[in-house]
């Protein structure tokens, strides 16, 4: 049993750290890298963020696990994971949607036209995507989605609504799942389309989450999509959606921000005094923080199990559910602990002059709740573990 990465993988990590150190010296660094930021608020657009992504591309960090014929390097997916872990630890944008979900699905199922049009742009970080899966009545039960796509000559015409589309307000292209056969069983009548986000039939409106994260609802009013922007075959979209989620496994799970949060928690205990005594000397708080340290180690090991299983070619559904459940709930427990330790003052928001740690923990308390919902709620992860991992009956 070896929990360490190989010498080549460690060399790669050192290389990424040199890249990040060079980025930190640039004038726009503070706009792009903010390790204290909650992970879900990294998704705002800015010229600095786009420039950072282009520099990632120029350094050869995008599409590392793609085939060479598509401009990739045929590296194992573990390199995408190691890269994201380093990026997440400094609060930088992660690689994900374009390279993982959309790029890899197009490589596996897309037409030559779609490959030629999108893959080079993904590799150069020229295109931002939004993912349109969830709807008002289809979140956890995604296969119930109702956005309607009807054939009209060579085109498809889309009507309906999506909900919670993160980055719809700045993305260039929309990757959308729609119902193309309402009479088929619900998993069978779904197709995936690509459409420009500035299509006149789309209306994007803002939703603010309790964690200050901007997400959106998107309304479709006779959105006409040419037939060659259908991804793969009609009515086989559910397979593509599930595969796309599998491709994300290497890139979406980072433990780095939780480690950064834990270090900030230790610092908080060291520098905060109550009645003349440092919080770090309080036996109850010491006991609780020691438990959190053990839990952080557990989260790291659960995460390694996801990566190890995926590297052996398995689809680590149960391992990923365990890690998602445990790590996002751990983030919440850390924020809860910080607020308990700070007492009533901890509830002050960042704009209050006396807010401890500039309101970081109050914000974390709200934002970590959102982490337990996005990408599949904690209850849904528990269902996966119960059913697929423990063989308990479906309820
Ligand atoms: C910040 C954020 C960003 C997001 N970004 C995107 C995005 O870019 N694109 C996109 O398509 N979606 C996105 N989502 C949507 C996300 O995937 C869904 O919110 C999530 O899957 C839950 O679906 P829902 O909100 O419809 O809740 P529901 O499915 O309605 O669930 C409501 C509650 O019921 C519980 N529940 C549901 N089913 C079960 C069950 N079978 N057993 C037990 N409990 C159950 C849930 O755990 C939850 O507590 C985002 C969500 C958030 C919060």
Coordinates of C-alpha atoms and ligand atoms in Angstrom, one line a residue:
X1 CA 0.0 0.0 0.0
X2 CA 1.5 3.3 -1.1
X3 CA -0.4 6.6 -0.4
X4 CA 2.3 8.7 -2.1
X5 CA 2.3 9.9 -5.7
X6 CA 5.0 8.7 -8.2
X7 CA 8.2 10.7 -8.7
X8 CA 6.8 11.9 -12.1
X9 CA 3.6 13.0 -10.5
X10 CA 5.5 14.9 -7.8
X11 CA 7.7 16.5 -10.5
X12 CA 4.5 17.7 -12.2
X13 CA 3.3 19.2 -8.9
X14 CA 6.6 21.0 -8.5
X15 CA 6.2 22.3 -12.1
X16 CA 2.6 23.6 -11.3
X17 CA 3.9 25.3 -8.1
X18 CA 6.5 27.1 -10.2
X19 CA 3.8 28.2 -12.6
X20 CA 1.7 29.5 -9.7
X21 CA 4.6 31.3 -8.1
X22 CA 5.2 33.1 -11.4
X23 CA 1.5 34.0 -11.7
X24 CA 1.6 35.4 -8.2
X25 CA 4.2 38.0 -9.3
X26 CA 1.8 39.4 -12.0
X27 CA -0.2 42.6 -11.4
X28 CA -3.6 40.8 -11.7
X29 CA -2.7 38.0 -9.3
X30 CA -5.0 39.3 -6.5
X31 CA -8.0 39.2 -8.9
X32 CA -7.4 35.6 -9.8
X33 CA -5.9 33.9 -6.7
X34 CA -7.7 34.3 -3.4
X35 CA -7.1 31.3 -1.2
X36 CA -9.5 32.7 1.5
X37 CA -12.4 32.9 -1.0
X38 CA -15.1 30.3 -0.6
X39 CA -14.8 27.8 -3.5
X40 CA -18.2 28.6 -4.9
X41 CA -17.5 32.3 -5.3
X42 CA -14.6 31.7 -7.6
X43 CA -17.0 31.5 -10.5
X44 CA -17.3 35.2 -11.3
X45 CA -15.9 36.3 -14.7
X46 CA -13.2 38.9 -15.1
X47 CA -10.6 39.8 -17.8
X48 CA -7.9 38.7 -15.3
X49 CA -9.6 35.3 -14.9
X50 CA -9.8 34.7 -18.6
X51 CA -6.1 35.8 -19.0
X52 CA -5.1 33.4 -16.3
X53 CA -6.9 30.5 -18.1
X54 CA -5.1 31.4 -21.3
X55 CA -1.8 31.2 -19.5
X56 CA -2.8 27.8 -18.2
X57 CA -3.5 26.8 -21.8
X58 CA -0.1 28.2 -23.0
X59 CA 1.7 26.3 -20.3
X60 CA 0.1 23.1 -21.7
X61 CA -2.1 22.4 -18.7
X62 CA -5.4 22.0 -20.6
X63 CA -6.4 18.8 -22.3
X64 CA -3.5 16.8 -20.7
X65 CA -5.6 13.6 -20.7
X66 CA -7.0 14.0 -24.2
X67 CA -5.6 11.9 -27.1
X68 CA -2.8 13.4 -29.2
X69 CA -4.9 13.6 -32.3
X70 CA -7.0 16.2 -30.5
X71 CA -4.0 18.2 -29.2
X72 CA -3.8 16.4 -25.9
X73 CA -0.9 14.6 -24.2
X74 CA -2.4 11.3 -23.4
X75 CA -1.5 11.7 -19.7
X76 CA -3.4 9.9 -17.0
X77 CA -6.4 11.8 -15.5
X78 CA -4.5 12.0 -12.2
X79 CA -2.5 15.0 -13.7
X80 CA -5.8 16.9 -14.2
X81 CA -6.6 16.1 -10.6
X82 CA -3.1 17.2 -9.3
X83 CA -3.3 20.4 -11.2
X84 CA -6.7 21.3 -9.8
X85 CA -5.6 20.5 -6.3
X86 CA -2.8 23.0 -6.6
X87 CA -5.0 25.6 -8.3
X88 CA -7.8 25.2 -5.6
X89 CA -5.2 25.6 -2.8
X90 CA -4.5 29.1 -4.0
X91 CA -8.1 30.0 -4.9
X92 CA -7.4 30.0 -8.6
X93 CA -9.9 29.0 -11.3
X94 CA -10.0 25.2 -11.9
X95 CA -10.0 23.4 -15.1
X96 CA -13.2 21.4 -15.5
X97 CA -16.3 21.9 -17.6
X98 CA -14.5 22.6 -21.0
X99 CA -11.7 20.1 -20.8
X100 CA -13.5 17.4 -18.8
X101 CA -17.2 17.3 -19.4
X102 CA -17.6 18.9 -22.8
X103 CA -14.3 18.2 -24.4
X104 CA -14.2 14.5 -23.5
X105 CA -17.9 13.9 -24.4
X106 CA -17.3 15.6 -27.8
X107 CA -14.2 13.4 -28.3
X108 CA -16.3 10.3 -27.5
X109 CA -19.5 11.1 -29.2
X110 CA -19.4 14.4 -31.1
X111 CA -19.5 14.9 -34.9
X112 CA -16.3 15.9 -36.7
X113 CA -17.8 19.4 -37.1
X114 CA -18.3 19.9 -33.4
X115 CA -14.9 18.5 -32.6
X116 CA -13.2 20.8 -35.1
X117 CA -15.2 23.8 -33.9
X118 CA -14.9 23.4 -30.1
X119 CA -11.8 21.3 -29.2
X120 CA -9.1 23.8 -30.3
X121 CA -11.0 26.6 -28.6
X122 CA -11.2 24.6 -25.3
X123 CA -7.4 23.9 -25.5
X124 CA -6.7 27.6 -26.0
X125 CA -9.2 28.6 -23.2
X126 CA -11.1 30.7 -25.6
X127 CA -14.6 29.6 -24.7
X128 CA -16.5 29.5 -21.5
X129 CA -19.3 27.0 -21.1
X130 CA -22.4 26.8 -18.9
X131 CA -24.0 23.5 -18.1
X132 CA -27.8 23.4 -18.4
X133 CA -29.1 20.3 -16.6
X134 CA -31.2 21.3 -13.6
X135 CA -34.8 22.6 -13.9
X136 CA -37.5 23.6 -11.4
X137 CA -38.8 20.0 -11.2
X138 CA -35.5 18.2 -12.1
X139 CA -32.6 18.5 -9.7
X140 CA -31.8 15.4 -7.8
X141 CA -34.1 13.5 -10.1
X142 CA -32.4 14.9 -13.2
X143 CA -33.9 12.4 -15.7
X144 CA -37.3 14.2 -15.1
X145 CA -36.1 17.2 -17.0
X146 CA -38.8 18.8 -19.2
X147 CA -37.1 21.4 -21.4
X148 CA -38.8 20.6 -24.7
X149 CA -36.8 20.3 -28.0
X150 CA -39.0 19.7 -31.1
X151 CA -37.6 18.9 -34.6
X152 CA -38.5 21.5 -37.3
X153 CA -36.9 20.6 -40.6
X154 CA -33.1 20.4 -40.0
X155 CA -33.4 22.4 -36.8
X156 CA -34.5 21.9 -33.3
X157 CA -36.7 24.4 -31.4
X158 CA -36.3 24.6 -27.6
X159 CA -38.8 25.9 -25.2
X160 CA -38.9 25.8 -21.4
X161 CA -36.7 26.7 -18.4
X162 CA -33.4 25.8 -16.7
X163 CA -32.6 26.6 -13.2
X164 CA -29.3 27.0 -11.3
X165 CA -27.2 27.5 -14.4
X166 CA -23.9 28.7 -13.0
X167 CA -21.9 31.1 -15.3
X168 CA -24.9 31.5 -17.7
X169 CA -24.4 35.3 -17.3
X170 CA -20.9 35.2 -18.8
X171 CA -20.5 31.9 -20.7
X172 CA -20.1 31.9 -24.4
X173 CA -21.8 28.5 -25.1
X174 CA -24.5 26.5 -23.3
X175 CA -24.4 22.7 -23.0
X176 CA -28.0 21.8 -22.6
X177 CA -30.0 18.6 -21.9
X178 CA -33.5 18.7 -23.4
X179 CA -36.4 16.2 -23.8
X180 CA -36.7 15.2 -27.5
X181 CA -39.0 12.2 -27.0
X182 CA -41.8 12.9 -24.5
X183 CA -43.3 9.4 -25.0
X184 CA -40.1 7.4 -24.3
X185 CA -39.2 6.3 -20.7
X186 CA -37.7 9.3 -18.9
X187 CA -34.0 8.2 -19.3
X188 CA -34.5 7.5 -23.0
X189 CA -35.9 10.6 -24.5
X190 CA -33.2 13.1 -23.6
X191 CA -30.7 14.8 -26.0
X192 CA -27.8 17.2 -25.5
X193 CA -27.3 20.4 -27.6
X194 CA -24.7 23.2 -27.8
X195 CA -26.0 26.7 -28.4
X196 CA -24.6 30.2 -28.2
X197 CA -25.4 31.8 -24.9
X198 CA -26.2 35.1 -26.6
X199 CA -29.1 33.5 -28.6
X200 CA -31.9 36.0 -28.7
X201 CA -34.4 33.4 -27.5
X202 CA -32.6 33.0 -24.2
X203 CA -33.3 35.1 -21.1
X204 CA -30.9 34.8 -18.2
X205 CA -31.9 36.1 -14.8
X206 CA -29.9 36.2 -11.6
X207 CA -30.3 34.1 -8.5
X208 CA -28.2 34.8 -5.4
X209 CA -27.5 31.8 -3.2
X210 CA -27.2 32.2 0.6
X211 CA -23.5 31.9 0.1
X212 CA -23.4 35.1 -2.1
X213 CA -22.8 32.9 -5.2
X214 CA -24.4 34.0 -8.4
X215 CA -26.3 31.4 -10.3
X216 CA -29.1 31.8 -12.8
X217 CA -32.4 30.8 -14.2
X218 CA -32.6 30.6 -18.0
X219 CA -35.8 30.8 -20.0
X220 CA -36.0 29.4 -23.6
X221 CA -38.4 31.0 -26.0
X222 CA -38.4 29.4 -29.4
X223 CA -34.6 28.8 -29.3
X224 CA -33.8 27.5 -32.8
X225 CA -30.7 25.2 -32.9
X226 CA -29.3 23.9 -36.2
X227 CA -29.3 20.1 -36.3
X228 CA -25.6 19.8 -36.4
X229 CA -25.4 21.3 -32.9
X230 CA -27.1 18.2 -31.5
X231 CA -24.3 16.2 -29.6
X232 CA -24.1 12.6 -30.7
X233 CA -27.4 10.8 -31.4
X234 CA -30.9 12.1 -30.5
X235 CA -32.4 10.5 -27.4
X236 CA -29.1 9.2 -26.2
X237 CA -28.3 12.2 -24.1
X238 CA -28.8 10.6 -20.7
X239 CA -25.8 8.4 -21.4
X240 CA -23.7 11.5 -22.4
X241 CA -24.8 13.4 -19.3
X242 CA -23.8 10.5 -17.0
X243 CA -20.5 10.0 -18.8
X244 CA -19.8 13.7 -18.6
X245 CA -20.2 13.5 -14.8
X246 CA -17.8 10.6 -14.7
X247 CA -15.2 12.6 -16.7
X248 CA -15.5 15.3 -14.1
X249 CA -14.4 13.0 -11.3
X250 CA -10.7 13.6 -11.8
X251 CA -11.2 17.3 -11.7
X252 CA -14.1 18.3 -9.5
X253 CA -13.0 17.0 -6.1
X254 CA -10.4 19.1 -4.4
X255 CA -9.5 18.9 -0.7
X256 CA -7.1 21.8 -0.9
X257 CA -9.6 24.5 0.0
X258 CA -10.7 22.5 3.1
X259 CA -7.0 22.2 4.2
X260 CA -6.6 26.0 3.7
X261 CA -9.7 26.6 5.7
X262 CA -8.4 24.3 8.5
X263 CA -5.1 26.3 8.6
X264 CA -7.1 29.5 8.9
X265 CA -9.0 28.0 11.7
X266 CA -5.8 27.2 13.6
X267 CA -4.6 30.7 13.0
X268 CA -7.9 32.0 14.3
X269 CA -7.5 30.1 17.6
X270 CA -3.9 31.3 18.0
X271 CA -4.7 35.0 17.5
X272 CA -8.1 35.4 19.1
X273 CA -8.2 36.0 22.9
X274 CA -11.1 35.9 25.2
X275 CA -10.9 37.2 28.8
X276 CA -7.1 37.5 28.2
X277 CA -6.7 33.8 27.2
X278 CA -5.9 32.6 23.7
X279 CA -8.7 30.4 22.2
X280 CA -5.9 28.0 21.4
X281 CA -5.6 27.4 25.2
X282 CA -9.2 26.5 25.7
X283 CA -9.4 22.7 26.4
X284 CA -12.8 22.3 24.8
X285 CA -11.8 24.1 21.6
X286 CA -8.5 22.1 21.4
X287 CA -10.4 18.9 21.7
X288 CA -12.8 19.9 18.9
X289 CA -10.1 21.1 16.6
X290 CA -8.1 17.9 17.1
X291 CA -11.1 16.0 15.9
X292 CA -11.4 18.2 12.9
X293 CA -7.7 17.5 12.1
X294 CA -8.5 13.8 12.1
X295 CA -11.5 14.3 9.9
X296 CA -9.5 16.3 7.4
X297 CA -7.1 13.4 7.1
X298 CA -10.1 11.1 6.6
X299 CA -11.4 13.4 3.8
X300 CA -8.0 13.3 2.1
X301 CA -7.9 9.5 2.2
X302 CA -11.5 9.2 0.9
X303 CA -10.5 11.5 -1.9
X304 CA -7.5 9.4 -2.8
X305 CA -9.8 6.4 -3.0
X306 CA -11.8 8.1 -5.7
X307 CA -8.7 8.9 -7.6
X308 CA -7.2 5.4 -7.1
X309 CA -10.4 3.6 -8.3
X310 CA -10.7 5.9 -11.3
X311 CA -7.1 5.3 -12.3
X312 CA -7.8 1.6 -12.3
X313 CA -10.5 2.2 -14.9
X314 CA -13.5 1.8 -12.4
X315 CA -16.3 4.3 -12.2
X316 CA -16.0 5.2 -8.5
X317 CA -19.6 6.2 -7.9
X318 CA -19.8 5.0 -4.3
X319 CA -16.3 6.4 -3.4
X320 CA -17.2 9.7 -5.0
X321 CA -20.5 9.9 -3.1
X322 CA -18.7 9.2 0.2
X323 CA -16.1 11.8 -0.5
X324 CA -18.6 14.5 -1.6
X325 CA -20.8 13.8 1.4
X326 CA -17.9 13.8 3.9
X327 CA -15.8 16.6 2.6
X328 CA -18.7 19.1 2.1
X329 CA -20.2 18.3 5.5
X330 CA -16.7 18.7 7.0
X331 CA -16.4 22.2 5.4
X332 CA -19.7 23.0 7.2
X333 CA -18.5 21.6 10.5
X334 CA -15.3 23.8 10.3
X335 CA -17.4 26.9 9.7
X336 CA -19.8 25.9 12.6
X337 CA -16.8 25.4 14.9
X338 CA -15.4 28.8 14.0
X339 CA -18.7 30.5 14.8
X340 CA -19.0 28.7 18.1
X341 CA -15.4 29.6 19.0
X342 CA -16.0 33.3 18.1
X343 CA -19.3 33.7 19.9
X344 CA -21.8 36.4 19.0
X345 CA -19.2 38.6 17.3
X346 CA -18.6 35.8 14.7
X347 CA -22.0 36.6 13.2
X348 CA -20.8 40.1 12.0
X349 CA -20.7 40.3 8.3
X350 CA -17.6 41.4 6.3
X351 CA -19.0 45.0 6.0
X352 CA -19.2 45.4 9.8
X353 CA -16.1 47.3 11.0
X354 CA -15.4 44.9 13.9
X355 CA -16.1 41.7 12.1
X356 CA -13.6 39.1 13.2
X357 CA -11.4 37.7 10.4
X358 CA -13.1 40.3 8.1
X359 CA -16.3 38.2 8.3
X360 CA -14.7 35.2 6.7
X361 CA -16.3 32.7 9.0
X362 CA -19.8 34.2 8.9
X363 CA -19.5 33.9 5.1
X364 CA -18.1 30.4 5.3
X365 CA -21.1 29.4 7.5
X366 CA -23.5 30.4 4.7
X367 CA -21.4 29.3 1.7
X368 CA -20.6 25.8 3.0
X369 CA -24.3 25.0 3.0
X370 CA -24.4 25.6 -0.7
X371 CA -21.5 23.1 -1.2
X372 CA -23.7 20.4 0.3
X373 CA -26.3 20.9 -2.4
X374 CA -24.5 21.7 -5.7
X375 CA -23.3 18.7 -7.6
X376 CA -25.8 16.4 -5.8
X377 CA -27.1 17.0 -2.3
X378 CA -25.9 15.2 0.8
X379 CA -29.2 13.2 0.9
X380 CA -28.6 12.0 -2.6
X381 CA -25.1 11.0 -1.8
X382 CA -26.4 9.0 1.1
X383 CA -28.9 7.2 -1.1
X384 CA -26.1 6.3 -3.5
X385 CA -24.0 4.9 -0.7
X386 CA -27.0 3.0 0.8
X387 CA -28.2 1.5 -2.5
X388 CA -25.0 1.0 -4.6
X389 CA -22.5 0.6 -1.8
X390 CA -24.5 -1.3 0.8
X391 CA -27.0 -3.0 -1.4
X392 CA -30.0 -1.7 0.6
X393 CA -33.3 -1.6 -1.3
X394 CA -34.2 1.4 -3.4
X395 CA -36.7 3.7 -1.6
Ligands
LIG1 C1 -24.6 27.0 -6.2 C2 -25.2 26.0 -7.2 C3 -24.7 25.9 -8.5 C4 -25.3 25.0 -9.3 N1 -24.9 25.0 -10.6 C5 -25.6 24.2 -11.5 C6 -25.2 24.3 -12.9 O1 -24.3 25.0 -13.4 N2 -26.0 23.5 -13.8 C7 -27.0 22.7 -13.4 O2 -27.6 22.1 -14.2 N3 -27.3 22.6 -12.1 C8 -26.6 23.3 -11.1 N4 -27.0 23.3 -9.8 C9 -28.1 22.5 -9.4 C10 -27.8 21.3 -8.5 O3 -27.2 20.2 -9.2 C11 -29.1 21.0 -7.8 O4 -29.4 22.1 -6.9 C12 -29.0 19.8 -7.0 O5 -28.9 18.6 -7.8 C13 -30.3 19.6 -6.1 O6 -31.5 19.7 -6.9 P1 -32.6 20.7 -6.5 O7 -32.0 22.0 -6.1 O8 -33.7 20.6 -7.5 O9 -33.2 20.1 -5.1 P2 -34.3 18.9 -5.0 O10 -33.8 17.8 -5.9 O11 -35.6 19.4 -5.2 O12 -34.1 18.5 -3.5 C14 -34.7 19.2 -2.4 C15 -34.3 18.5 -1.1 O13 -34.8 17.2 -1.2 C16 -33.8 16.2 -1.0 N5 -34.0 15.0 -1.8 C17 -34.3 15.0 -3.1 N6 -34.4 13.8 -3.6 C18 -34.2 13.0 -2.5 C19 -34.3 11.6 -2.3 N7 -34.5 10.7 -3.3 N8 -34.0 11.1 -1.0 C20 -33.8 11.9 0.0 N9 -33.8 13.3 -0.1 C21 -34.0 13.8 -1.3 C22 -32.5 16.9 -1.4 O14 -31.4 16.4 -0.7 C23 -32.8 18.4 -0.9 O15 -32.5 18.5 0.4 C24 -26.4 24.2 -8.9 C25 -26.8 24.2 -7.6 C26 -26.3 25.1 -6.7 C27 -26.8 25.2 -5.3

